[in-house]
Every structure is written in structure tokens, then in C-alpha cells.
Coordinates of C-alpha atoms in Angstrom, one line a residue:
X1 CA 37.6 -45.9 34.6
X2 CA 35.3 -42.8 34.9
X3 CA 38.2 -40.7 32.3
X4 CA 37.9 -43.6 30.2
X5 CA 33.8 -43.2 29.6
X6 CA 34.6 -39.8 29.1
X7 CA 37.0 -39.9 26.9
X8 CA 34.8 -43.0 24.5
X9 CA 31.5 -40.2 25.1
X10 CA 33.8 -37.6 23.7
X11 CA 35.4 -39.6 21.1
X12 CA 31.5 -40.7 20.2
X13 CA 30.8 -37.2 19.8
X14 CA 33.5 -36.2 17.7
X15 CA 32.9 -38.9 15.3
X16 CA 29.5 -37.6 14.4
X17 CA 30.6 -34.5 13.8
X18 CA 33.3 -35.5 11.7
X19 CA 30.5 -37.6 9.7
X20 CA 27.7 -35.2 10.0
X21 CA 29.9 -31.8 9.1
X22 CA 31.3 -33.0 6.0
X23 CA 28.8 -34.4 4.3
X24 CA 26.2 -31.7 5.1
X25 CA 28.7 -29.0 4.1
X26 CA 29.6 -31.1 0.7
X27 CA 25.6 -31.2 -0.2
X28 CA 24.8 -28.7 -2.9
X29 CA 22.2 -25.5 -1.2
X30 CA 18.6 -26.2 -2.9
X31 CA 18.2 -24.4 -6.2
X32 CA 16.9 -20.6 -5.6
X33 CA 13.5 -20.5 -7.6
X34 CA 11.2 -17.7 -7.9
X35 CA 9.0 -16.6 -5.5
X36 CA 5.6 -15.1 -5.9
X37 CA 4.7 -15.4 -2.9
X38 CA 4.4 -12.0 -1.1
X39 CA 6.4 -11.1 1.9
X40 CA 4.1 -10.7 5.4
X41 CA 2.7 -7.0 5.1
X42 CA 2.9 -5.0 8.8
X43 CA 1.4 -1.6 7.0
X44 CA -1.7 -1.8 9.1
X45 CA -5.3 -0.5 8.4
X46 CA -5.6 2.7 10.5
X47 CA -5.8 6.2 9.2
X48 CA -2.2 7.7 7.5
X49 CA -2.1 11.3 7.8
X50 CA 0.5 14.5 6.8
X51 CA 0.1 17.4 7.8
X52 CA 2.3 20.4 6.9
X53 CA 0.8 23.0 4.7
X54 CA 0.9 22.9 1.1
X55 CA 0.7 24.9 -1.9
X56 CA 0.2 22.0 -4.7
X57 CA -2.5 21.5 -7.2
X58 CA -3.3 17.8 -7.9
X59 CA -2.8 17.5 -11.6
X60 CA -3.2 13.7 -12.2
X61 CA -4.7 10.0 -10.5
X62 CA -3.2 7.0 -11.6
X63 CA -3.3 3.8 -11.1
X64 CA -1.5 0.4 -11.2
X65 CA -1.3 -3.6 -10.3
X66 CA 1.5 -5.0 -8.9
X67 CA 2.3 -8.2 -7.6
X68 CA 1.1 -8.0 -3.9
X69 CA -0.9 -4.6 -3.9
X70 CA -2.4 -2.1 -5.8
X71 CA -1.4 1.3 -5.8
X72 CA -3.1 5.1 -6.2
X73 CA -0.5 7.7 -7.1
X74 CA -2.0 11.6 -7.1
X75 CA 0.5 13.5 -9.0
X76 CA 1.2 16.7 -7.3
X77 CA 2.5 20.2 -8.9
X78 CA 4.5 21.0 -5.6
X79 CA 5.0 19.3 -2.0
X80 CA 2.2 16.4 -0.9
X81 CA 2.7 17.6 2.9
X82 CA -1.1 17.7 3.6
X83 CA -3.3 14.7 3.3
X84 CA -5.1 11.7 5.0
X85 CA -6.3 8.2 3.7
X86 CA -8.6 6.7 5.9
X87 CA -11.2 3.5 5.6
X88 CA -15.0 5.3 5.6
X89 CA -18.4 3.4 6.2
X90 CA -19.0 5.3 2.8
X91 CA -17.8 7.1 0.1
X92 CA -19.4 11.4 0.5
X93 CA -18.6 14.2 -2.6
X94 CA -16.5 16.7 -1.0
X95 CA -19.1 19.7 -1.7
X96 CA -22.1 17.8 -1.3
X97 CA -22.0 15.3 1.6
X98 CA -24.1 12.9 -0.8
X99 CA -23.3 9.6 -0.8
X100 CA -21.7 7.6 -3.6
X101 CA -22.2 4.0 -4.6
X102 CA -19.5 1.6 -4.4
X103 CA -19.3 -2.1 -5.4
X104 CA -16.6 -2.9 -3.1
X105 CA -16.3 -4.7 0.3
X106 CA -14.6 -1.2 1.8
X107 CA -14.0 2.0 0.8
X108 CA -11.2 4.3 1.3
X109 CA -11.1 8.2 1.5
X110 CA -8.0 10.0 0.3
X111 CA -8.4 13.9 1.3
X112 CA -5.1 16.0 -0.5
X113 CA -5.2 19.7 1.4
X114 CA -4.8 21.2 -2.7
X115 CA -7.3 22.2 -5.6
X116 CA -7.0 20.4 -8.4
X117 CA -5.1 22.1 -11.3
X118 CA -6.7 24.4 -13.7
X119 CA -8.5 22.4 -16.4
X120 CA -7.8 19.0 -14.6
X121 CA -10.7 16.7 -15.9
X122 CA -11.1 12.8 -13.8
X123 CA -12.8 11.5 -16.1
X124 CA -15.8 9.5 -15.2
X125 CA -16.8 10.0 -11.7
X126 CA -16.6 6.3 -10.8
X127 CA -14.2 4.1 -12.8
X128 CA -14.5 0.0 -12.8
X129 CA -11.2 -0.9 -12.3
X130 CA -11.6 -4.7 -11.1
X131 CA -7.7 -5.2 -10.0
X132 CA -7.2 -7.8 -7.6
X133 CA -7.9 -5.2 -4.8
X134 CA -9.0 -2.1 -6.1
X135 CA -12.3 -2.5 -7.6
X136 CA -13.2 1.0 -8.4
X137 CA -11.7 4.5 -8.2
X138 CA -14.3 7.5 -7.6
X139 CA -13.8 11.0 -8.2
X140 CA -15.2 13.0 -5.0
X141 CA -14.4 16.4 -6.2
X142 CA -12.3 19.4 -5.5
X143 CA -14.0 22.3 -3.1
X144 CA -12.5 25.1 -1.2
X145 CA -8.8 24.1 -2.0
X146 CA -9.6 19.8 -1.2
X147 CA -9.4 17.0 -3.4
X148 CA -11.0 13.9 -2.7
X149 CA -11.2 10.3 -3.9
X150 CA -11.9 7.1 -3.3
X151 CA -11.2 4.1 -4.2
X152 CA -13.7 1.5 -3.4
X153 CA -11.7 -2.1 -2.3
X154 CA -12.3 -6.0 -2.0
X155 CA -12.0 -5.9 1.7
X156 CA -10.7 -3.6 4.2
X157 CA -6.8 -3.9 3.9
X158 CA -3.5 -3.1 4.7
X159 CA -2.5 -0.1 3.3
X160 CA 0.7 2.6 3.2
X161 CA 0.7 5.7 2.1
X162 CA 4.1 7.5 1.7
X163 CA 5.2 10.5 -0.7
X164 CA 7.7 10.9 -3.5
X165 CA 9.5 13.6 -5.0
X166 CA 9.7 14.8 -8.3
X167 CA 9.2 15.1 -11.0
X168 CA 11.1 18.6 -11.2
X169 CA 9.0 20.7 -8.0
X170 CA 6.0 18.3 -8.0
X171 CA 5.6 15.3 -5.6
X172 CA 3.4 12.3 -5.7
X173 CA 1.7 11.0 -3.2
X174 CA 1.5 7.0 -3.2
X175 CA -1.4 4.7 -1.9
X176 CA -0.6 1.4 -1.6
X177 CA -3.2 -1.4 -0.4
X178 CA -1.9 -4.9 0.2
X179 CA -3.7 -7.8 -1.8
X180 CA -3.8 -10.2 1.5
X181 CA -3.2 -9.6 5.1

């Protein structure tokens, strides 16, 4: 008797599977659509440094949208092993200390251990950008062989920094800050 409710439980068991297996296996997989949602960010707020000497000369800023962050690239003429980007109470010119005004909810500091290049002109010394995170970029000079900028942002952020080589012997380093946490 007790092999025989065994055997009907196992027999039970089998059945489903025989009717669940096939007909979830037969059943088409949802249609892939595009996402553009962005993937969770883990690049964290804290301070990114590197810091190997260098003998570069910042020759361009630029920046850029992209679907979930912004991005800073400073366009190196040689390695970008010396540098730190770090979120600041306030933006401060490099030579001066004085204080610059900023229209975002944070600010970051980016601080490249190089001069800029001979002739190298910014631009304006602030520059409205209004991207969905990066609200303004701020030229904070070049002094005793420093660069600095800033780039003034919606909200303190996730951010990466990370470098790139090329092109030919120059570098780039790349500022990233995440649109969302």
C-alpha cells in the first residue's frame, strides 16, 4: 500500500512536468525591445586620484551628453598619470584662491599635474552648458605647471574617472558623472 502512494505521488509529479515542460519550452521568449533605461552605476562619489609624474601639456576640454552621464575629456599631449577629481564645497582659481560662482547643486575640481600648452585659449571662463548633469564648465586656470577646472553639476554624483591613450603620444583623461544614482 505505502509503494503504491508513492508510486501515484510520483506519477502526479511526473505528469506536471510533462504538461508544464513542454508547453513553457514551446512558448515564444518576449520580444527584446530597447532599453533606455540605464544600468545601476557602482562608480561612487569619493575623490579619484593618479599619481605618477607627468610631462603633458593639456591642450584641449571637451565635452559631451550621453545617455546615462555626462562626460569631461582633457586632451593631453603626453601621459595623464597625475591628477585628481574630487567634489569641493566651492569652485577656487588655481593662482588666486578666489572663489568662483556656480549655478549648480555641486561642484567638482579636476586638478591635471601639467601646464596647459602654449597658446591654449578656454574660452570663456565659465561656460553654461545645461546637460542633464553638467550645468557649467569653469576654467580655473593653469599656474606653476597645474591645470584646473570645474565643472559645476545638478547634484553631487557618481562619477569615474579613468584615462585613455592616444591619439599618437597624447592621452586623455575622461570624467564621467552618472545622470542618477
Amino acid at each position: 500500500m505505502r509503494h503504491g502512494k508513492i508510486g501515484i505521488a510520483l506519477g502526479a509529479v511526473a505528469a506536471a512536468l510533462l504538461v508544464v515542460t513542454p508547453a513553457s519550452a514551446a512558448s515564444p521568449a518576449p520580444a527584446a525591445r530597447a532599453s533606455t533605461s540605464c544600468p545601476t552605476v557602482y562608480w561612487g562619489s569619493l575623490a579619484k586620484t593618479g599619481s605618477l609624474s607627468t610631462h603633458s601639456t593639456v591642450q584641449d576640454l571637451r565635452t559631451g551628453r550621453h545617455l546615462c552621464f555626462d562626460r569631461l575629456v582633457i586632451d593631453l599631449a603626453g601621459p595623464a598619470d597625475s591628477y585628481s577629481a574630487r567634489y569641493v564645497s566651492e569652485l577656487t582659481g588655481i593662482g588666486s584662491g578666489r572663489p568662483v560662482a556656480t549655478t549648480g547643486g555641486a561642484n567638482l575640481e579636476i586638478l591635471v599635474q601639467a601646464p596647459t600648452a602654449p597658446g591654449f585659449n578656454p574660452g570663456a571662463k565659465v561656460k553654461n552648458l545645461g546637460y542633464t548633469t553638467f550645468r557649467q564648465l569653469v576654467w580655473l586656470g593653469s599656474f606653476e605647471g597645474q591645470t584646473k577646472v570645474g565643472i559645476s553639476t545638478r547634484a553631487r554624483l557618481p562619477m569615474r574617472v579613468f584615462t585613455l591613450a592616444g591619439p599618437g603620444d597624447g592621452s586623455r583623461l575622461v570624467i564621467d558623472v552618472a545622470h542618477h544614482w
